[in-house]
Amino acid sequence: VQLVESGGDSVQAGGSLKLSCAASGDIPSTCGMVWFRQAPGKERELVSRITPDGTTTYADSVKGRFTASQDNAKNTLYLQMNNLKTEDTARYYCLVVGDPKTCDYRGQGTQVTVSS
């Protein structure tokens, strides 16, 4: 299974973007889905996690502004990002996580740049 992220762009602070992560095949229902981001010179940050039972959690830095969702029929994960801030500038990646034997996939990332 391959993951392909899209939707990254350059926007002004206060703007919105919707990222997509399309899987080339079925993702086992026992896997979780994660968005994380990494900016140059900064540590990788977990942005959101959707557990196999559908529970979604967010980093405090994005809570109330970002919404993660998934469309199982389309094998696609989304990240709606509103009220973007300059500190949201990073490369965003999606991961499939869980049992390493069946849930170990990562995309190449999509760049989000937020300017003031």
Coordinates of N, CA and C in Angstrom, one line a residue:
V1 N 0.9 -1.2 0.0 CA 0.0 0.0 0.0 C 0.9 1.2 0.0
Q2 N 0.6 2.2 -0.9 CA 1.3 3.4 -0.9 C 0.4 4.6 -0.4
L3 N 0.9 5.5 0.2 CA 0.2 6.7 0.7 C 0.7 7.9 -0.1
V4 N -0.3 8.7 -0.6 CA 0.1 9.9 -1.3 C -0.6 11.1 -0.7
E5 N 0.1 12.0 -0.1 CA -0.5 13.2 0.4 C -0.6 14.3 -0.7
S6 N -1.6 15.2 -0.5 CA -1.8 16.3 -1.4 C -2.5 17.4 -0.7
G7 N -2.6 18.5 -1.3 CA -3.3 19.7 -0.8 C -2.5 20.7 -0.1
G8 N -1.2 20.5 0.0 CA -0.3 21.5 0.6 C -0.2 22.7 -0.3
D9 N 0.0 23.8 0.2 CA 0.1 25.1 -0.5 C 0.7 26.2 0.3
S10 N 0.8 27.3 -0.3 CA 1.3 28.5 0.4 C 0.0 29.4 0.7
V11 N -0.2 29.7 1.9 CA -1.4 30.6 2.2 C -1.0 31.6 3.2
Q12 N -1.8 32.6 3.4 CA -1.6 33.6 4.4 C -2.2 33.2 5.7
A13 N -1.7 33.7 6.8 CA -2.2 33.4 8.1 C -3.7 33.7 8.2
G14 N -4.4 32.8 8.8 CA -5.8 33.0 8.9 C -6.6 32.2 7.8
G15 N -5.8 31.7 6.9 CA -6.4 30.9 5.8 C -6.7 29.5 6.1
S16 N -7.2 28.7 5.2 CA -7.5 27.3 5.4 C -6.9 26.5 4.2
L17 N -6.7 25.2 4.6 CA -6.2 24.2 3.6 C -6.8 22.9 4.0
K18 N -7.1 22.0 3.0 CA -7.5 20.7 3.4 C -6.5 19.7 2.7
L19 N -5.8 18.9 3.6 CA -4.9 17.9 3.1 C -5.6 16.6 2.9
S20 N -5.1 15.9 1.9 CA -5.6 14.5 1.7 C -4.5 13.5 1.7
C21 N -4.8 12.3 2.1 CA -3.8 11.2 2.1 C -4.5 10.0 1.5
A22 N -4.2 9.7 0.3 CA -4.9 8.6 -0.5 C -4.0 7.4 -0.4
A23 N -4.7 6.3 0.0 CA -4.0 5.0 0.0 C -4.3 4.2 -1.2
S24 N -3.3 3.5 -1.8 CA -3.5 2.8 -3.0 C -4.2 1.5 -2.8
G25 N -4.4 1.1 -1.6 CA -5.1 -0.1 -1.3 C -5.9 0.0 0.0
D26 N -6.5 -1.1 0.4 CA -7.3 -1.1 1.6 C -6.4 -1.1 2.8
I27 N -6.7 -0.3 3.8 CA -6.0 -0.2 5.1 C -6.8 -1.1 6.1
P28 N -6.1 -2.0 6.7 CA -6.7 -2.9 7.7 C -7.5 -2.1 8.7
S29 N -8.6 -2.5 9.1 CA -9.4 -1.8 10.1 C -8.8 -1.8 11.5
T30 N -7.8 -2.6 11.7 CA -7.0 -2.6 13.0 C -6.0 -1.5 13.1
C31 N -5.8 -0.8 12.0 CA -4.7 0.2 12.0 C -5.3 1.6 12.4
G32 N -4.4 2.4 12.9 CA -4.7 3.8 13.2 C -4.1 4.7 12.1
M33 N -4.6 5.9 12.1 CA -4.1 6.8 11.1 C -3.6 8.1 11.8
V34 N -2.5 8.5 11.3 CA -1.8 9.7 12.0 C -1.4 10.7 11.0
W35 N -1.5 12.0 11.3 CA -0.9 13.1 10.6 C 0.2 13.6 11.6
F36 N 1.4 13.8 11.0 CA 2.4 14.5 11.8 C 3.1 15.5 10.8
R37 N 3.8 16.4 11.4 CA 4.5 17.4 10.6 C 5.9 17.6 11.1
Q38 N 6.7 18.1 10.2 CA 8.1 18.5 10.6 C 8.5 19.7 9.9
A39 N 9.0 20.6 10.6 CA 9.5 21.9 10.1 C 11.0 21.8 10.2
P40 N 11.7 22.5 9.3 CA 13.2 22.6 9.4 C 13.7 23.0 10.8
G41 N 14.6 22.2 11.3 CA 15.2 22.6 12.6 C 14.3 22.3 13.8
K42 N 13.1 21.7 13.6 CA 12.2 21.4 14.7 C 12.0 19.9 14.8
E43 N 11.6 19.5 15.9 CA 11.3 18.1 16.1 C 9.9 17.8 15.4
R44 N 9.8 16.5 15.1 CA 8.6 16.0 14.5 C 7.5 16.2 15.5
E45 N 6.3 16.6 15.0 CA 5.2 16.8 15.9 C 4.0 16.0 15.5
L46 N 3.4 15.2 16.4 CA 2.2 14.5 16.1 C 1.0 15.5 16.0
V47 N 0.4 15.6 14.9 CA -0.7 16.6 14.8 C -2.1 15.9 15.2
S48 N -2.4 14.8 14.7 CA -3.6 14.1 15.0 C -3.5 12.6 14.9
R49 N -4.3 11.9 15.6 CA -4.4 10.4 15.5 C -5.8 10.0 15.5
I50 N -6.1 9.1 14.6 CA -7.4 8.4 14.6 C -7.2 7.0 14.9
T51 N -7.7 6.5 16.0 CA -7.5 5.1 16.4 C -8.5 4.2 15.7
P52 N -8.2 2.9 15.7 CA -9.1 2.0 15.0 C -10.6 2.1 15.4
D53 N -10.9 2.5 16.6 CA -12.3 2.6 17.0 C -12.8 4.0 16.7
G54 N -12.1 4.8 16.0 CA -12.5 6.1 15.5 C -12.3 7.3 16.4
T55 N -11.6 7.1 17.5 CA -11.3 8.2 18.4 C -10.2 9.0 17.8
T56 N -10.5 10.3 17.8 CA -9.5 11.3 17.2 C -9.0 12.2 18.3
T57 N -7.7 12.3 18.3 CA -7.0 13.2 19.2 C -6.1 14.2 18.5
Y58 N -5.8 15.3 19.1 CA -5.0 16.4 18.4 C -4.0 16.9 19.3
A59 N -2.9 17.5 18.7 CA -1.9 18.2 19.5 C -2.6 19.5 20.0
D60 N -2.2 19.9 21.2 CA -2.7 21.1 21.8 C -2.6 22.3 20.8
S61 N -1.5 22.3 20.0 CA -1.2 23.4 19.2 C -2.2 23.6 18.0
V62 N -2.9 22.5 17.7 CA -3.9 22.6 16.6 C -5.3 22.4 17.0
K63 N -5.5 22.1 18.3 CA -6.9 21.7 18.8 C -7.8 22.9 18.5
G64 N -9.0 22.6 18.0 CA -9.9 23.7 17.7 C -9.8 24.3 16.3
R65 N -8.6 24.0 15.7 CA -8.4 24.6 14.3 C -8.3 23.5 13.3
F66 N -7.8 22.4 13.6 CA -7.7 21.3 12.7 C -8.7 20.2 12.9
T67 N -9.1 19.5 11.9 CA -10.0 18.4 12.0 C -9.6 17.3 11.1
A68 N -9.3 16.1 11.7 CA -9.0 14.9 10.9 C -10.2 14.1 10.7
S69 N -10.2 13.5 9.5 CA -11.3 12.6 9.2 C -10.9 11.5 8.2
Q70 N -11.7 10.5 8.0 CA -11.3 9.5 7.0 C -12.5 9.0 6.3
D71 N -12.3 8.7 5.1 CA -13.3 8.1 4.2 C -12.9 6.7 3.9
N72 N -13.4 5.7 4.6 CA -12.9 4.3 4.4 C -13.3 3.8 3.0
A73 N -14.4 4.3 2.5 CA -14.7 3.8 1.2 C -13.7 4.2 0.1
K74 N -13.1 5.4 0.3 CA -12.2 5.9 -0.6 C -10.7 5.7 -0.2
N75 N -10.6 5.0 1.0 CA -9.2 4.8 1.6 C -8.4 6.1 1.6
T76 N -9.1 7.1 2.1 CA -8.5 8.5 2.1 C -8.6 9.1 3.5
L77 N -7.5 9.7 4.0 CA -7.5 10.4 5.2 C -7.4 11.9 4.9
Y78 N -8.1 12.7 5.7 CA -8.1 14.2 5.4 C -7.7 14.9 6.7
L79 N -7.2 16.1 6.5 CA -6.9 17.0 7.5 C -7.3 18.4 7.1
Q80 N -8.4 18.9 7.7 CA -8.9 20.2 7.5 C -8.2 21.2 8.4
M81 N -7.6 22.2 7.9 CA -6.8 23.1 8.7 C -7.4 24.5 8.5
N82 N -7.9 25.1 9.6 CA -8.5 26.4 9.5 C -7.6 27.3 10.4
N83 N -7.8 28.6 10.2 CA -7.1 29.7 11.0 C -5.7 29.3 11.1
L84 N -5.1 29.1 9.9 CA -3.6 28.7 9.9 C -2.8 29.8 10.5
K85 N -1.7 29.4 11.1 CA -0.7 30.3 11.7 C 0.6 30.1 11.1
T86 N 1.5 31.0 11.2 CA 2.8 30.9 10.6 C 3.6 29.7 11.2
E87 N 3.3 29.4 12.5 CA 3.9 28.3 13.1 C 3.4 26.9 12.6
D88 N 2.4 26.9 11.8 CA 1.9 25.7 11.2 C 2.7 25.3 9.9
T89 N 3.6 26.2 9.5 CA 4.5 25.9 8.4 C 5.3 24.7 8.6
A90 N 5.2 23.7 7.8 CA 5.9 22.4 7.9 C 5.6 21.5 6.8
R91 N 6.3 20.4 6.7 CA 5.9 19.3 5.8 C 5.0 18.3 6.6
Y92 N 3.8 18.0 6.0 CA 2.9 17.2 6.7 C 2.8 15.8 6.0
Y93 N 2.9 14.8 6.9 CA 2.9 13.4 6.5 C 1.7 12.7 7.1
C94 N 1.3 11.6 6.4 CA 0.3 10.7 7.0 C 1.0 9.4 7.2
L95 N 0.6 8.7 8.2 CA 1.1 7.4 8.5 C 0.0 6.4 8.9
V96 N 0.1 5.2 8.5 CA -0.7 4.1 9.0 C 0.1 3.5 10.1
V97 N -0.5 3.3 11.3 CA 0.2 2.8 12.5 C -0.5 1.7 13.2
G98 N 0.3 0.9 13.9 CA -0.3 -0.2 14.6 C 0.6 -1.4 14.5
D99 N 0.1 -2.6 14.3 CA 0.9 -3.8 14.2 C 1.9 -3.6 13.0
P100 N 3.2 -3.6 13.3 CA 4.2 -3.4 12.3 C 4.1 -4.3 11.1
K101 N 3.4 -5.5 11.3 CA 3.3 -6.4 10.2 C 2.3 -6.0 9.2
T102 N 1.3 -5.3 9.6 CA 0.2 -4.9 8.7 C -0.1 -3.4 8.7
C103 N 0.5 -2.6 9.6 CA 0.1 -1.2 9.7 C 1.4 -0.4 9.7
D104 N 2.1 -0.3 8.6 CA 3.4 0.4 8.6 C 3.6 1.1 7.3
Y105 N 2.9 2.2 7.1 CA 3.0 2.9 5.8 C 3.1 4.4 6.1
R106 N 3.8 5.0 5.2 CA 4.1 6.5 5.3 C 4.1 7.1 4.0
G107 N 3.6 8.3 3.9 CA 3.6 9.0 2.6 C 4.9 9.9 2.5
Q108 N 5.0 10.6 1.4 CA 6.1 11.4 1.1 C 6.0 12.8 1.6
G109 N 4.8 13.1 2.0 CA 4.5 14.5 2.6 C 4.1 15.5 1.6
T110 N 3.5 16.5 2.2 CA 3.0 17.7 1.4 C 3.4 19.0 2.2
Q111 N 3.9 20.0 1.5 CA 4.4 21.2 2.1 C 3.3 22.2 2.4
V112 N 3.2 22.7 3.6 CA 2.3 23.8 3.9 C 3.2 24.9 4.4
T113 N 2.9 26.1 3.8 CA 3.7 27.3 4.1 C 2.7 28.4 4.4
V114 N 2.8 28.9 5.6 CA 1.8 30.0 6.0 C 2.6 31.3 6.3
S115 N 2.2 32.3 5.6 CA 3.0 33.6 5.7 C 2.1 34.6 6.4
S116 N 2.8 35.6 7.0 CA 2.1 36.6 7.8 C 1.6 37.7 6.9

